XYZ file of N, CA and C in Angstrom:
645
model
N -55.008 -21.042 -20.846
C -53.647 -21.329 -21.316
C -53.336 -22.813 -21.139
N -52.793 -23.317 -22.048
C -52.286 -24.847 -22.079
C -51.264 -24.898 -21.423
N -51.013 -25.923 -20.525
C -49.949 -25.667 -19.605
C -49.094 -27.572 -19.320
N -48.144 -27.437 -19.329
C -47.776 -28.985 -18.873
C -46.401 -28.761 -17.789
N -46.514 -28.872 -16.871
C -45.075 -28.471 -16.112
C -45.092 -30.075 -15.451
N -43.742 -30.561 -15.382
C -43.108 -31.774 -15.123
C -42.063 -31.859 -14.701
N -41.568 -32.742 -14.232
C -39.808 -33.193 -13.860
C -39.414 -33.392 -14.968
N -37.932 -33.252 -15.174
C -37.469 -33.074 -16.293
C -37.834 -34.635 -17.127
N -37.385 -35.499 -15.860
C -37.268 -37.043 -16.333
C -38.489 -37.471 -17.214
N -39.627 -37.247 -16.764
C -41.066 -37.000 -17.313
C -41.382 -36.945 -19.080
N -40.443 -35.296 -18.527
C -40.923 -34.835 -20.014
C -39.959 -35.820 -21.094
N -38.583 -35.780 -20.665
C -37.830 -36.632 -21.450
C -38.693 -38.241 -21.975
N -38.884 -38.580 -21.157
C -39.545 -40.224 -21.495
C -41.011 -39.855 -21.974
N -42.032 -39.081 -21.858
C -43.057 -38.569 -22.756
C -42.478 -38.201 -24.055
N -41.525 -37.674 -24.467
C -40.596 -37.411 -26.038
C -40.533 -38.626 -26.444
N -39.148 -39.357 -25.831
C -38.768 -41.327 -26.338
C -40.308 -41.367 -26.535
N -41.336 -41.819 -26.119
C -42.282 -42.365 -26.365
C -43.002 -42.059 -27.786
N -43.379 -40.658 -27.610
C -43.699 -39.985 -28.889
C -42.933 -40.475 -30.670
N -41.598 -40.429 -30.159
C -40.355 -40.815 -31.172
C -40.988 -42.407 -31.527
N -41.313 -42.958 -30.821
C -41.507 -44.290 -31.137
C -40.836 -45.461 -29.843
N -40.059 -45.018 -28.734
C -39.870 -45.507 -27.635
C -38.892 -46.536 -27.816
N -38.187 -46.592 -28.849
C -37.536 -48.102 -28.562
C -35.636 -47.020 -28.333
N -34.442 -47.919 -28.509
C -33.165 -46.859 -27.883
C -33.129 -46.211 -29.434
N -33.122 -46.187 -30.472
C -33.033 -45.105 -31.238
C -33.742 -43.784 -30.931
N -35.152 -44.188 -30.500
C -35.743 -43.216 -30.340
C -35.730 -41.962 -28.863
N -34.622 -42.862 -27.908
C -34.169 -42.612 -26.536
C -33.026 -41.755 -26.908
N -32.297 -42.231 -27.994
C -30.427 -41.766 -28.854
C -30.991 -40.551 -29.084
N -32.165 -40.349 -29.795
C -32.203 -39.027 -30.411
C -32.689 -38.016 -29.548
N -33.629 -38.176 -28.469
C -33.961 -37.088 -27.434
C -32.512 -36.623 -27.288
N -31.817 -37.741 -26.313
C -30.538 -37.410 -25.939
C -29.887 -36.465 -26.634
N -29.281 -36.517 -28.185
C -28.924 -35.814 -28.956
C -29.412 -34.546 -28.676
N -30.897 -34.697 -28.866
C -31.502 -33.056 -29.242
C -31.213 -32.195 -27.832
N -30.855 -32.763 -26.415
C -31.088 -31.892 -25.333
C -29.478 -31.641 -25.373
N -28.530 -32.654 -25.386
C -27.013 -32.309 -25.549
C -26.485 -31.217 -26.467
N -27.408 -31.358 -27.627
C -26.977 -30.319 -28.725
C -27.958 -29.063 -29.414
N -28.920 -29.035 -28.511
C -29.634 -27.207 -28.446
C -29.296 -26.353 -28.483
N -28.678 -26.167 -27.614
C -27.673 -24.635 -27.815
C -26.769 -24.334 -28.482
N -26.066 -25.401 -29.393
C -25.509 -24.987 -30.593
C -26.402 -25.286 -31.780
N -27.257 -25.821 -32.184
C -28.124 -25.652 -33.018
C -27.929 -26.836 -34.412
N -27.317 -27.762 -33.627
C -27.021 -28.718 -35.083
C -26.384 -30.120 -34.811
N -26.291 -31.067 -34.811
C -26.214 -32.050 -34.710
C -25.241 -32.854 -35.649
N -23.798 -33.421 -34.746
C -23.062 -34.396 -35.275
C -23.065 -35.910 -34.981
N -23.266 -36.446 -36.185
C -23.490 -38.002 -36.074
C -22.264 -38.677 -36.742
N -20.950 -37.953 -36.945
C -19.695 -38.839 -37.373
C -19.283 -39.933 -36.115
N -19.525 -39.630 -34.844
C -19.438 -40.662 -33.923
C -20.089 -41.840 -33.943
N -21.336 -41.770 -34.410
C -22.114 -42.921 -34.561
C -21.722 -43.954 -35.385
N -22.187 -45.291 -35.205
C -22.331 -46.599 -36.109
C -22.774 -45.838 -37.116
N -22.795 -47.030 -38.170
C -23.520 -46.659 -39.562
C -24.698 -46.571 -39.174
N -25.305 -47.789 -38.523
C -26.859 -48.252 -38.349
C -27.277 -47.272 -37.580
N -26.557 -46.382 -36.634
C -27.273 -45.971 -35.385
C -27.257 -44.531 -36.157
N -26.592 -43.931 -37.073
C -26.857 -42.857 -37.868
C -27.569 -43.133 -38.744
N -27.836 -43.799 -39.825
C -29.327 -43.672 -40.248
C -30.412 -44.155 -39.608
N -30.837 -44.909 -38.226
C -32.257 -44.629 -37.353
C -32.140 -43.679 -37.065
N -31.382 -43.158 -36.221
C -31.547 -42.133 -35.437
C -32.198 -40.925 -36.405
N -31.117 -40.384 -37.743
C -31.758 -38.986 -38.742
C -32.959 -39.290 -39.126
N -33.278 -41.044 -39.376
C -34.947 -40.856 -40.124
C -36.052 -40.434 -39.061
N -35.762 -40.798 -37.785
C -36.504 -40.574 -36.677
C -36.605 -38.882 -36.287
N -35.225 -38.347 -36.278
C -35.260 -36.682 -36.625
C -35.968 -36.334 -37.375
N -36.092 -36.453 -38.667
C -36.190 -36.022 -40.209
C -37.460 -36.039 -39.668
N -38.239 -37.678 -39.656
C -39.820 -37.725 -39.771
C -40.546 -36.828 -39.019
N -39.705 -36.675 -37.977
C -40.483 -35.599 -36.848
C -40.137 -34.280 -36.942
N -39.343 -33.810 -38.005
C -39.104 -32.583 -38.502
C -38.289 -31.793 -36.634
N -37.583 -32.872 -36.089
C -36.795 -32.482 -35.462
C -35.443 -31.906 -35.630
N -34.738 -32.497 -36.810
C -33.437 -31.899 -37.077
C -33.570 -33.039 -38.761
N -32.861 -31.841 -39.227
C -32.759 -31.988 -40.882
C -31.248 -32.223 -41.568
N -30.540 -33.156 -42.839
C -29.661 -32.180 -43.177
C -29.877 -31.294 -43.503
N -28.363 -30.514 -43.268
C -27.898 -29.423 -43.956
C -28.234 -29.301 -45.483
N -27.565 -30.196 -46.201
C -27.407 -30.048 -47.698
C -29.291 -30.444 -48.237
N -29.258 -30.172 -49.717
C -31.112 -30.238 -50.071
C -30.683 -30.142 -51.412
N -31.501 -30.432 -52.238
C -32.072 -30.699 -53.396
C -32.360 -29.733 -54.031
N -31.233 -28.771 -54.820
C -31.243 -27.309 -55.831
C -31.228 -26.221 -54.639
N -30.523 -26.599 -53.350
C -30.527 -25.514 -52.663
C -32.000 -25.334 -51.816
N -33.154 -25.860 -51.833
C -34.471 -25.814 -51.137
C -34.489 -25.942 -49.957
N -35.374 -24.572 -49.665
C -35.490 -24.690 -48.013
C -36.593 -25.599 -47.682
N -37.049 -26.469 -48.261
C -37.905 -27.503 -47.845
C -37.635 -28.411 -47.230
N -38.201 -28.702 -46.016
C -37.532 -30.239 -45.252
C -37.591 -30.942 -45.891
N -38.104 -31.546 -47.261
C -38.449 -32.810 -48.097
C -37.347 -32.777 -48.745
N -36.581 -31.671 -49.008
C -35.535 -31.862 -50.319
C -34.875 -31.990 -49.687
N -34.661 -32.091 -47.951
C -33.146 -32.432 -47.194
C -32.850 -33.686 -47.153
N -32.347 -34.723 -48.001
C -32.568 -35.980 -48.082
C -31.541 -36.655 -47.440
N -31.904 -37.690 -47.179
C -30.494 -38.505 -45.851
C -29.867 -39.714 -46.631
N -28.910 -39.644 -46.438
C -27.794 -40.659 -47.142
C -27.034 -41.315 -46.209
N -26.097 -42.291 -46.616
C -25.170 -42.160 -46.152
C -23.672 -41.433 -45.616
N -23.627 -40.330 -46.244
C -22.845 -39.481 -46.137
C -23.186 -38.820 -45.013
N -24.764 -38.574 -44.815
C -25.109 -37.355 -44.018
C -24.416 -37.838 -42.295
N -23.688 -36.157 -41.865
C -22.933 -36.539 -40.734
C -23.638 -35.855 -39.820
N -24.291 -34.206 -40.589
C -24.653 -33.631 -39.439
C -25.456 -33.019 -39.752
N -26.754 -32.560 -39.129
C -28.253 -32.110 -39.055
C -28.536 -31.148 -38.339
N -29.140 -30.273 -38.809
C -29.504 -28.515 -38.588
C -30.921 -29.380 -37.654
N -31.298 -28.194 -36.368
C -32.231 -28.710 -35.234
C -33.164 -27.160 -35.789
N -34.168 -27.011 -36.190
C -35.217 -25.797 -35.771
C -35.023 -25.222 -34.957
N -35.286 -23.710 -35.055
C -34.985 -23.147 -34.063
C -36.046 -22.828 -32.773
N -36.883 -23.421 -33.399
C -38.388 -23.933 -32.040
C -37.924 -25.441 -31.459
N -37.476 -26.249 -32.632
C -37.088 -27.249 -31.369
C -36.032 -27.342 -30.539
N -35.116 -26.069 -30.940
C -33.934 -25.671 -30.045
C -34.730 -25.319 -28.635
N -35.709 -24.794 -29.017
C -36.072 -23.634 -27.778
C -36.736 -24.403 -26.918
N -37.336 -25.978 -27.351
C -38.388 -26.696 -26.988
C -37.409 -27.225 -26.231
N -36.152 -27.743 -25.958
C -35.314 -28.601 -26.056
C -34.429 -27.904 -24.554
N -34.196 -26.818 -24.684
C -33.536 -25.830 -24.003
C -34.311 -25.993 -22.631
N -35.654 -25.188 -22.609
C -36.379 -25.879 -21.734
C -36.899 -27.142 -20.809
N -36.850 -27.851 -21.621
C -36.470 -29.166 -20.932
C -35.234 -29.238 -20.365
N -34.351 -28.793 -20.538
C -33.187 -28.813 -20.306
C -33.070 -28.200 -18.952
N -33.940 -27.167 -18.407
C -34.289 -26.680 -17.429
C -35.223 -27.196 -16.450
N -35.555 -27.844 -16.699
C -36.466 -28.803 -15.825
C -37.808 -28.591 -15.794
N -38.207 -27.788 -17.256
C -39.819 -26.982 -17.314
C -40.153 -27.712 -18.822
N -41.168 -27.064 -19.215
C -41.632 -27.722 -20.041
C -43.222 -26.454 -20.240
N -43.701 -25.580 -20.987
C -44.692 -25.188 -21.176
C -44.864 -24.444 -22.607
N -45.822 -25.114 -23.692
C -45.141 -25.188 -25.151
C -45.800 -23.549 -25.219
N -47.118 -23.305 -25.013
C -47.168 -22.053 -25.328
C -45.803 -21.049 -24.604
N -45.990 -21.088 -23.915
C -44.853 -19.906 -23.185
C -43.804 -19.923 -24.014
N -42.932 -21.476 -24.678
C -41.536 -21.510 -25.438
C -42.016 -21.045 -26.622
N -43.344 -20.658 -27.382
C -43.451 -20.401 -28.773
C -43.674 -18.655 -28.912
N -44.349 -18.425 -27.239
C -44.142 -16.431 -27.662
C -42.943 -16.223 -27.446
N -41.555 -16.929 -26.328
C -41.034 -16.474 -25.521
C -39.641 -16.571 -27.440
N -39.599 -17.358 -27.800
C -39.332 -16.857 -29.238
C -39.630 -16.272 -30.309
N -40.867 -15.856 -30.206
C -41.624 -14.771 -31.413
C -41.537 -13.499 -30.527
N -41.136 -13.566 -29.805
C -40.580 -11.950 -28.536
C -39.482 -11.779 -28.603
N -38.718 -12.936 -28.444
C -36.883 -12.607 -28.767
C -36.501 -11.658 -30.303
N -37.250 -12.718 -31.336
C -36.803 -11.971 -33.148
C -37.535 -10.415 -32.825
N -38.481 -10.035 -31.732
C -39.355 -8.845 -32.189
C -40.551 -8.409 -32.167
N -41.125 -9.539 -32.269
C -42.928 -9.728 -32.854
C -43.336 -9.043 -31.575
N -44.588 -7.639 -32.169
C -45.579 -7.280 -30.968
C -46.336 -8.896 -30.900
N -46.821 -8.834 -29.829
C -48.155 -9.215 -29.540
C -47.609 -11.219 -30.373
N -46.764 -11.419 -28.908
C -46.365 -12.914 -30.111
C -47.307 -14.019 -29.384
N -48.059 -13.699 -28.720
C -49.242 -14.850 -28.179
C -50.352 -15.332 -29.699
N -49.771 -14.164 -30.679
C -50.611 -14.256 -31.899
C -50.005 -15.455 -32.641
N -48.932 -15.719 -32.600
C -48.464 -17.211 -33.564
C -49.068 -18.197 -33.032
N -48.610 -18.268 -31.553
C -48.878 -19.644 -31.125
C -50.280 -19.929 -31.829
N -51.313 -19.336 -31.246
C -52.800 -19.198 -31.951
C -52.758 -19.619 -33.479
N -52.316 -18.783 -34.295
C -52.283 -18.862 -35.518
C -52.282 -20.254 -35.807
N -50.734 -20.944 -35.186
C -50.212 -22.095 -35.436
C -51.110 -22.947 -34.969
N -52.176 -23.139 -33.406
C -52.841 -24.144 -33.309
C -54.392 -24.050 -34.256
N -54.613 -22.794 -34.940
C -55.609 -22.909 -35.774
C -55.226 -23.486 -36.942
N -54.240 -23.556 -37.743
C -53.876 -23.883 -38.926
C -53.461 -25.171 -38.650
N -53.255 -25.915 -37.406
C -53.094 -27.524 -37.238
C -54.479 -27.899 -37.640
N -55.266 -27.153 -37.024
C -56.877 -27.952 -37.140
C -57.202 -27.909 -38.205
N -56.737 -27.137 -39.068
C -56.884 -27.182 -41.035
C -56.365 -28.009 -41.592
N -55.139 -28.208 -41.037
C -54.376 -29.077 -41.799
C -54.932 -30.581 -42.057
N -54.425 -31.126 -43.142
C -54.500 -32.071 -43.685
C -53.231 -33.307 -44.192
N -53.328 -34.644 -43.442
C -51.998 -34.925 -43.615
C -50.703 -33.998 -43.750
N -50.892 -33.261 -42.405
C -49.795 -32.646 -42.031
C -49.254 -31.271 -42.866
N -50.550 -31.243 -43.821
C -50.075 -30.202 -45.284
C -51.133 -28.918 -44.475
N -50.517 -27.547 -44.840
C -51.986 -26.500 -44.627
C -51.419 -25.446 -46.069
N -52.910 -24.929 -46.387
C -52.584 -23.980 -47.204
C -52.306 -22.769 -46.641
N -51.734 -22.315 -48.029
C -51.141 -20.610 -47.356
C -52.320 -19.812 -46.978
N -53.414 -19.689 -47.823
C -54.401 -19.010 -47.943
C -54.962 -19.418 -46.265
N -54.998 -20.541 -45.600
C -55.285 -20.609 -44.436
C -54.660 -20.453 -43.182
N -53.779 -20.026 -43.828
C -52.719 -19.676 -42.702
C -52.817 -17.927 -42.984
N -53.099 -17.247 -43.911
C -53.394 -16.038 -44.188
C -54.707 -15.559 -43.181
N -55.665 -16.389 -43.727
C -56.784 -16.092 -43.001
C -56.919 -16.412 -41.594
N -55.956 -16.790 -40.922
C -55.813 -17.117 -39.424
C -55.380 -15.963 -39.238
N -54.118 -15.166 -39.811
C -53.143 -14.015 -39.779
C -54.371 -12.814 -39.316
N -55.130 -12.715 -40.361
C -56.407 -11.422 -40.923
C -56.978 -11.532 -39.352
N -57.508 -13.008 -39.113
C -58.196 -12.518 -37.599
C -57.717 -11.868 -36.791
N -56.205 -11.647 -37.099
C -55.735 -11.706 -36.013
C -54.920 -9.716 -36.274
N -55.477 -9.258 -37.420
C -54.876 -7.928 -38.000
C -53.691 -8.038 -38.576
N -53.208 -9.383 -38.588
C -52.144 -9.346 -38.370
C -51.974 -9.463 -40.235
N -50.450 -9.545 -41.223
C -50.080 -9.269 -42.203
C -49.282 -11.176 -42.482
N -50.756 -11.567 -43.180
C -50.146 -13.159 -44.148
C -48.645 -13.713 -44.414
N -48.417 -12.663 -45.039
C -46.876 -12.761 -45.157
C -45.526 -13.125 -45.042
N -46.185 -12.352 -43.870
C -44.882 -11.761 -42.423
C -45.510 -12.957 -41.959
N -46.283 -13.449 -41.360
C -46.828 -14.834 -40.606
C -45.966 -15.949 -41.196
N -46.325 -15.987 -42.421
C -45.519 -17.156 -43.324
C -44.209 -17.419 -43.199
N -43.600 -15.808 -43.138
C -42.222 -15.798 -43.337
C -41.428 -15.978 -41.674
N -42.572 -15.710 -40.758
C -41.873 -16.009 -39.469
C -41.790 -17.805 -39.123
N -43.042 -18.143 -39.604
C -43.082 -19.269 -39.219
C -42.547 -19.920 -39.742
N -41.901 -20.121 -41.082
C -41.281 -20.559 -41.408
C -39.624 -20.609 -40.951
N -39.803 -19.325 -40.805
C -38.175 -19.260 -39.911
C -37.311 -19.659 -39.009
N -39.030 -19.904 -37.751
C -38.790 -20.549 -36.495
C -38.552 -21.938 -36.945
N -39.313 -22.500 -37.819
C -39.140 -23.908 -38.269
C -40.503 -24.676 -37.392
N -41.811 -23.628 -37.312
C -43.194 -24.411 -37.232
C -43.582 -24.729 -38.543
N -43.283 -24.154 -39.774
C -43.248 -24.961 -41.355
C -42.587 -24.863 -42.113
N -42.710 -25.263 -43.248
C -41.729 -25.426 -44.055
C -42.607 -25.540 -45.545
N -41.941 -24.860 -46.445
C -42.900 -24.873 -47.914
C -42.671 -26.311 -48.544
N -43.686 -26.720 -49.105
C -44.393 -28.274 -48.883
C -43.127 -28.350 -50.664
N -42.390 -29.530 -50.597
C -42.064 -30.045 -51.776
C -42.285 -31.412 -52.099
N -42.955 -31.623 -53.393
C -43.021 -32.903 -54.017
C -43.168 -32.852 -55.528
N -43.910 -34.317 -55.487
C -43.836 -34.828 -57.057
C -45.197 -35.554 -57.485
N -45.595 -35.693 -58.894
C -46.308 -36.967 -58.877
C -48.067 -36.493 -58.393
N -48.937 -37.631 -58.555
C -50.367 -37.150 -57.868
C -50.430 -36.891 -56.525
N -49.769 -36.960 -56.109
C -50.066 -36.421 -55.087
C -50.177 -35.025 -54.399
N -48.993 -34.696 -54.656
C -48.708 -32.634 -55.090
C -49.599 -32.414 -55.885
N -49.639 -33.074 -57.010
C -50.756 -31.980 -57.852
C -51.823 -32.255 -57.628
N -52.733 -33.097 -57.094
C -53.544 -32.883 -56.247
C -54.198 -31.994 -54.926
N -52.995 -31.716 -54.360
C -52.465 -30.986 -52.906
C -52.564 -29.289 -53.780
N -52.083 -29.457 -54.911
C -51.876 -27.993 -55.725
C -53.270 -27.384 -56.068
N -54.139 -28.351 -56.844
C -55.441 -27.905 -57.723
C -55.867 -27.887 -56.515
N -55.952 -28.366 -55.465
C -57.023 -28.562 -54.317
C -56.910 -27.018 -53.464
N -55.854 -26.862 -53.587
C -55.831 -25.405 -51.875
C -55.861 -24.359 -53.289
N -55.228 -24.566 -54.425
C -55.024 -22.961 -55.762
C -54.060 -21.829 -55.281
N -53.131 -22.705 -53.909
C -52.466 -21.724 -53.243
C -50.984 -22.165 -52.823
N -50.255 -21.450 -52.510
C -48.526 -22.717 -51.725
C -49.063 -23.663 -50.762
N -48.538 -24.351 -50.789
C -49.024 -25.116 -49.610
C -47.925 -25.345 -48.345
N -47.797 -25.797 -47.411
C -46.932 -25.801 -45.836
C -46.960 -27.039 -45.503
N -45.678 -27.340 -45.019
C -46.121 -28.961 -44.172
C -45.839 -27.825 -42.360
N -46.571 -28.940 -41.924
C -46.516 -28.477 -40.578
C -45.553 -29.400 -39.757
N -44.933 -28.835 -38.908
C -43.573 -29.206 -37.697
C -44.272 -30.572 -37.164
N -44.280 -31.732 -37.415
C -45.062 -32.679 -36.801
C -44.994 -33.152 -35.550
N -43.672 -32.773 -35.223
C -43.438 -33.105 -33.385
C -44.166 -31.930 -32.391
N -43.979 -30.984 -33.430
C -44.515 -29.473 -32.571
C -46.592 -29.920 -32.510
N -46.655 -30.273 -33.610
C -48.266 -30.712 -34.063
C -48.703 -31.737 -32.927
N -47.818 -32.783 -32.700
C -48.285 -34.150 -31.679
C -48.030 -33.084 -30.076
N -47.232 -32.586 -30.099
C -47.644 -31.850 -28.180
C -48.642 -31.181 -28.579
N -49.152 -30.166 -29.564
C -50.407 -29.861 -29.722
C -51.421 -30.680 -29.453
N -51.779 -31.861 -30.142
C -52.216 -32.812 -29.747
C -52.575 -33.102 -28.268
N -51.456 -33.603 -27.937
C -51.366 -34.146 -26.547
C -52.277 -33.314 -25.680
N -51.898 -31.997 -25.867
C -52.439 -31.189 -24.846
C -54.122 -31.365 -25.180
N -54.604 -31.260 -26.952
C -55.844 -31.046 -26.640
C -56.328 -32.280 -25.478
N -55.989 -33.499 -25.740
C -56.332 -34.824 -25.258
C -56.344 -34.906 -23.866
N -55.819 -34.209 -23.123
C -55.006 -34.154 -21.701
C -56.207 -33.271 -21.197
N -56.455 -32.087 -22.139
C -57.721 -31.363 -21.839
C -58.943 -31.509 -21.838
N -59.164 -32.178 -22.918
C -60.737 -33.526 -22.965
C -60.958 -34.080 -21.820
N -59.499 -35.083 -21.214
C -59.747 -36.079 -19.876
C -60.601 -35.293 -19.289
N -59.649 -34.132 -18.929
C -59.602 -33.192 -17.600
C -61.251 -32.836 -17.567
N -61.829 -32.512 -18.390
C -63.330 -32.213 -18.271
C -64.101 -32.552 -17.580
């Protein structure tokens, strides 16, 4: 089991860092641990300047999104940031990621069954898995469905229902674009394609790296 337990202070300044470390990227931890438990984020208090760093730094890390999107799409890509934008919907994995810290713990597998157990799911040690096999597929942050299916199958488990959970929690999101690049991304997988949670992807990370040292 992957494990990281820390002082709270720790984990907080391992995040800033991740974000990019400079005070925008300090503004927005802050944000995300103040405003977890309600699930959404107001930036009418902010400067102009300090509301658009702060959402692109959310956005990029698929930490908190707007609300409003592009024909109604649940795609993080069509949630586009303006000036208008005041306030930003948080995932409900990085609520949970966030919450925890908030407690003075920190252990990502445990926060990813201990929410695929809350909605229901038998046997929710099966996402986390799922989810760190389909990182290692992924490609610039994109995975196909079909490989996220076939992670599901090892696992008995039903493609689907995988898709439709994970998507829910907000570990992905159905991939939107334009141009060669999508249709490239399209002819290439012959299947939907996913962007993956990229902040959730870098503690993945971390941990493999932390586990290499340790060897």
């Amino acid at each position: 089991m992957m494990k990281l337990m820390k002082p709270e202070n720790k984990i907080i300044e391992e995040f800033v860092e991740t974000l990019g470390g400079d005070e925008y990227s300090r503004k927005a931890v802050d944000l995300l641990v103040e405003n977890c438990e309600r699930g959404y984020i107001d930036l009418s208090g902010l400067s102009e300047e300090e509301k658009f760093e702060i959402s692109l730094i959310l956005s990029y890390f698929d930490l908190a999104h707007p609300l409003t999107a592009i024909n109604s799409s649940l795609a993080w890509k069509s949630r586009l940031i303006s000036h208008s934008t005041n306030k930003l919907e948080i995932p409900y994995i990085v609520r949970e990621i966030f919450r925890s810290v908030k407690n003075g713990n920190f252990e990502l597998e445990k926060i990813v069954e201990n929410y695929f157990r809350k909605i229901g799911e038998r046997k929710p040690s099966d996402f986390f898995e799922i989810f760190k096999e389909i990182t290692n597929e992924a490609e610039n942050n994109i995975v196909c469905g079909n490989t996220i299916v076939k992670a599901s199958q090892k696992r008995n488990r039903d493609g689907g229902v995988v898709i439709a959970e994970l998507k829910g929690s907000g570990l992905i999101s159905p991939f939107a674009g334009c141009g060669n690049a999508f249709q490239s991304y399209g002819k290439k997988y012959q299947s939907p394609v996913y962007e993956i949670n990229r902040f959730v992807r870098l503690l993945i990370e971390g941990y493999k790296s932390k586990a290499t040292r340790q060897k």
